[in-house]
Amino acid sequence: ALKVIKDRLPIHRRAGMPRWKKKRKARPSLNYARRGFRLKDGRLHLAGGIVVSVVWSRDLPADASSVRVYQDSLGHWYASFVVPAPVEPLPATGRVLGVDWGVAETATTTDDAYDLPHAEHGRKAAQRLAKYQRMMARRRPPKGQPASKGYRTAQTQAAKLHKKIARQREDTGRKWAKSVMRGH
């Protein structure tokens, strides 16, 4: 960005200056390289004397080279490890599959067994989501005023439901992709 100023590019061709992260708008995250953390007795020891009890989703296949500890939009904390994973090539089948991404169906393929119908996770949760959004609308604070506890509670419930829908969609997509890869 500073190079464009030095090169005297006109304003309309400049990409813009980098902006500082605002403390109140950015989610907290901590990155540690190999020397900044260690795993001992199932607990994560971070630099600075921080000890974290971890709920493991699965065992690590090898020693981690780095870790990122971050907070999501709901306030939950996660630790993401970078681990070298062995590549396991699948046996070649010689089969071919054509995929067409659509609206009525998520994926239509040349083999009917691999069609992916629309899961409609959003439609199933729409009633509850509408309820939480009505709660937020009733409790909406006046402009410039802080939100009430009831508004924040309804906001959190709506966010949890959005996150659930996103996870369901991600799970469906991953399972479908895995079945396609194994079959082709």
CSV table of C-alpha atoms in Angstrom, one decimal:
chain,number,residue,atom,x,y,z
A,1,ALA,CA,0.0,0.0,0.0
A,2,LEU,CA,2.9,2.4,0.7
A,3,LYS,CA,4.4,1.5,-2.6
A,4,VAL,CA,1.5,3.0,-4.5
A,5,ILE,CA,1.9,6.3,-2.7
A,6,LYS,CA,5.6,6.3,-3.5
A,7,ASP,CA,4.9,5.4,-7.1
A,8,ARG,CA,2.4,8.4,-7.2
A,9,LEU,CA,-0.6,6.3,-8.4
A,10,PRO,CA,-3.8,8.3,-8.7
A,11,ILE,CA,-6.2,7.8,-5.8
A,12,HIS,CA,-8.8,5.9,-7.9
A,13,ARG,CA,-6.1,3.2,-8.6
A,14,ARG,CA,-4.9,2.7,-5.0
A,15,ALA,CA,-5.9,-0.4,-3.1
A,16,GLY,CA,-6.1,1.5,0.2
A,17,MET,CA,-4.1,1.6,3.3
A,18,PRO,CA,-4.1,-1.3,5.7
A,19,ARG,CA,-6.3,-0.8,8.7
A,20,TRP,CA,-5.6,-1.7,12.3
A,21,LYS,CA,-7.7,-4.4,13.9
A,22,LYS,CA,-10.1,-2.9,16.4
A,23,LYS,CA,-9.9,-4.6,19.8
A,24,ARG,CA,-13.6,-4.6,20.3
A,25,LYS,CA,-14.4,-6.0,16.8
A,26,ALA,CA,-11.8,-8.7,16.3
A,27,ARG,CA,-12.2,-12.2,17.9
A,28,PRO,CA,-9.3,-13.1,20.2
A,29,SER,CA,-6.9,-15.7,18.9
A,30,LEU,CA,-3.5,-16.9,20.0
A,31,ASN,CA,-0.9,-18.5,17.8
A,32,TYR,CA,2.0,-20.6,19.2
A,33,ALA,CA,4.8,-22.3,17.3
A,34,ARG,CA,6.6,-25.4,18.5
A,35,ARG,CA,8.4,-23.8,21.4
A,36,GLY,CA,5.4,-21.8,22.6
A,37,PHE,CA,3.3,-24.8,23.8
A,38,ARG,CA,3.4,-28.4,24.9
A,39,LEU,CA,1.0,-31.2,25.5
A,40,LYS,CA,1.3,-33.0,28.9
A,41,ASP,CA,-1.2,-35.3,30.5
A,42,GLY,CA,-3.9,-34.3,28.1
A,43,ARG,CA,-3.6,-30.6,29.0
A,44,LEU,CA,-2.3,-27.8,26.8
A,45,HIS,CA,0.5,-25.7,28.4
A,46,LEU,CA,0.9,-22.4,26.6
A,47,ALA,CA,3.7,-19.8,26.9
A,48,GLY,CA,3.2,-17.5,29.8
A,49,GLY,CA,2.2,-20.2,32.3
A,50,ILE,CA,-1.3,-20.7,30.9
A,51,VAL,CA,-2.6,-24.3,31.4
A,52,VAL,CA,-5.8,-25.3,29.5
A,53,SER,CA,-7.9,-28.4,29.9
A,54,VAL,CA,-8.8,-29.6,26.5
A,55,VAL,CA,-11.8,-31.7,25.5
A,56,TRP,CA,-10.3,-33.8,22.7
A,57,SER,CA,-12.4,-34.6,19.6
A,58,ARG,CA,-9.8,-37.2,18.5
A,59,ASP,CA,-6.2,-38.2,19.2
A,60,LEU,CA,-3.5,-36.4,17.4
A,61,PRO,CA,-1.8,-38.7,14.8
A,62,ALA,CA,1.6,-37.1,15.4
A,63,ASP,CA,3.4,-34.3,17.2
A,64,ALA,CA,1.8,-30.9,16.5
A,65,SER,CA,4.1,-28.2,15.0
A,66,SER,CA,1.9,-25.3,16.0
A,67,VAL,CA,-1.4,-24.5,17.7
A,68,ARG,CA,-4.0,-21.7,17.3
A,69,VAL,CA,-6.3,-21.0,20.2
A,70,TYR,CA,-9.3,-19.0,19.1
A,71,GLN,CA,-12.8,-17.9,20.2
A,72,ASP,CA,-15.8,-18.3,17.9
A,73,SER,CA,-18.9,-16.0,17.6
A,74,LEU,CA,-20.7,-17.8,20.4
A,75,GLY,CA,-17.8,-17.3,22.9
A,76,HIS,CA,-16.6,-21.0,22.7
A,77,TRP,CA,-12.8,-21.5,22.7
A,78,TYR,CA,-11.1,-24.0,20.3
A,79,ALA,CA,-7.6,-25.2,19.8
A,80,SER,CA,-6.5,-26.1,16.3
A,81,PHE,CA,-3.3,-28.1,15.9
A,82,VAL,CA,-1.1,-28.3,12.8
A,83,VAL,CA,-0.1,-32.0,12.4
A,84,PRO,CA,1.6,-33.8,9.5
A,85,ALA,CA,-1.0,-36.3,8.2
A,86,PRO,CA,0.0,-39.4,6.2
A,87,VAL,CA,-1.5,-39.4,2.7
A,88,GLU,CA,-3.6,-42.6,2.0
A,89,PRO,CA,-4.3,-42.9,-1.7
A,90,LEU,CA,-7.5,-44.6,-2.6
A,91,PRO,CA,-7.5,-47.4,-5.1
A,92,ALA,CA,-8.2,-46.3,-8.7
A,93,THR,CA,-11.7,-47.3,-9.9
A,94,GLY,CA,-11.6,-45.9,-13.4
A,95,ARG,CA,-15.1,-44.6,-13.0
A,96,VAL,CA,-16.2,-41.0,-13.9
A,97,LEU,CA,-18.9,-38.8,-12.4
A,98,GLY,CA,-20.4,-35.6,-13.7
A,99,VAL,CA,-21.8,-33.2,-11.1
A,100,ASP,CA,-24.2,-30.3,-11.7
A,101,TRP,CA,-24.8,-27.9,-8.8
A,102,GLY,CA,-28.4,-26.8,-8.6
A,103,VAL,CA,-31.1,-25.1,-6.6
A,104,ALA,CA,-33.9,-27.6,-6.2
A,105,GLU,CA,-31.3,-30.3,-5.5
A,106,THR,CA,-27.8,-29.5,-4.1
A,107,ALA,CA,-26.0,-31.8,-6.6
A,108,THR,CA,-27.4,-33.8,-9.5
A,109,THR,CA,-24.9,-36.4,-10.9
A,110,THR,CA,-24.7,-38.7,-13.9
A,111,ASP,CA,-25.1,-41.6,-11.4
A,112,ASP,CA,-28.4,-41.5,-9.6
A,113,ALA,CA,-26.9,-43.2,-6.6
A,114,TYR,CA,-24.8,-40.1,-5.9
A,115,ASP,CA,-27.4,-37.4,-6.2
A,116,LEU,CA,-27.4,-35.1,-3.2
A,117,PRO,CA,-31.0,-33.9,-2.4
A,118,HIS,CA,-31.5,-30.6,-0.6
A,119,ALA,CA,-31.3,-31.4,3.1
A,120,GLU,CA,-33.4,-28.4,4.1
A,121,HIS,CA,-31.8,-27.9,7.4
A,122,GLY,CA,-32.7,-24.2,7.3
A,123,ARG,CA,-36.4,-25.0,6.6
A,124,LYS,CA,-36.5,-27.4,9.6
A,125,ALA,CA,-35.1,-24.7,11.9
A,126,ALA,CA,-37.0,-21.8,10.4
A,127,GLN,CA,-39.8,-21.8,13.0
A,128,ARG,CA,-37.4,-21.6,15.9
A,129,LEU,CA,-35.2,-19.0,14.1
A,130,ALA,CA,-38.3,-16.9,13.5
A,131,LYS,CA,-39.2,-17.1,17.2
A,132,TYR,CA,-35.7,-15.9,18.3
A,133,GLN,CA,-35.8,-13.1,15.7
A,134,ARG,CA,-39.2,-12.0,17.0
A,135,MET,CA,-37.8,-11.9,20.5
A,136,MET,CA,-34.9,-9.7,19.3
A,137,ALA,CA,-37.4,-7.4,17.5
A,138,ARG,CA,-39.5,-6.9,20.6
A,139,ARG,CA,-36.4,-6.2,22.7
A,140,ARG,CA,-34.4,-4.1,20.2
A,141,PRO,CA,-32.7,-1.2,22.0
A,142,PRO,CA,-33.2,2.4,21.0
A,143,LYS,CA,-30.4,3.8,18.8
A,144,GLY,CA,-27.3,4.5,20.8
A,145,GLN,CA,-28.5,2.6,23.8
A,146,PRO,CA,-26.9,-0.7,25.1
A,147,ALA,CA,-28.8,-3.9,24.4
A,148,SER,CA,-30.7,-5.5,27.3
A,149,LYS,CA,-30.0,-8.9,28.7
A,150,GLY,CA,-33.1,-10.3,27.1
A,151,TYR,CA,-32.0,-9.0,23.6
A,152,ARG,CA,-28.5,-10.5,24.1
A,153,THR,CA,-30.0,-13.8,25.2
A,154,ALA,CA,-32.2,-14.0,22.1
A,155,GLN,CA,-29.3,-12.9,19.9
A,156,THR,CA,-27.2,-15.8,21.3
A,157,GLN,CA,-30.0,-18.3,20.8
A,158,ALA,CA,-30.4,-17.2,17.1
A,159,ALA,CA,-26.6,-17.4,16.6
A,160,LYS,CA,-26.5,-20.9,18.1
A,161,LEU,CA,-29.2,-22.0,15.7
A,162,HIS,CA,-27.4,-20.5,12.7
A,163,LYS,CA,-24.2,-22.3,13.8
A,164,LYS,CA,-26.1,-25.6,14.1
A,165,ILE,CA,-27.5,-25.2,10.6
A,166,ALA,CA,-24.1,-24.4,9.2
A,167,ARG,CA,-22.6,-27.5,10.9
A,168,GLN,CA,-25.4,-29.7,9.6
A,169,ARG,CA,-24.8,-28.5,6.1
A,170,GLU,CA,-21.0,-28.9,6.4
A,171,ASP,CA,-21.5,-32.5,7.7
A,172,THR,CA,-23.9,-33.5,4.9
A,173,GLY,CA,-21.5,-32.1,2.3
A,174,ARG,CA,-18.4,-33.8,3.7
A,175,LYS,CA,-20.2,-37.2,4.0
A,176,TRP,CA,-21.4,-36.8,0.4
A,177,ALA,CA,-17.9,-35.8,-0.9
A,178,LYS,CA,-16.3,-38.7,0.9
A,179,SER,CA,-18.8,-41.2,-0.6
A,180,VAL,CA,-18.1,-39.8,-4.1
A,181,MET,CA,-14.4,-40.0,-3.6
A,182,ARG,CA,-14.5,-43.6,-2.4
A,183,GLY,CA,-16.8,-44.6,-5.3
A,184,HIS,CA,-14.8,-42.8,-8.0
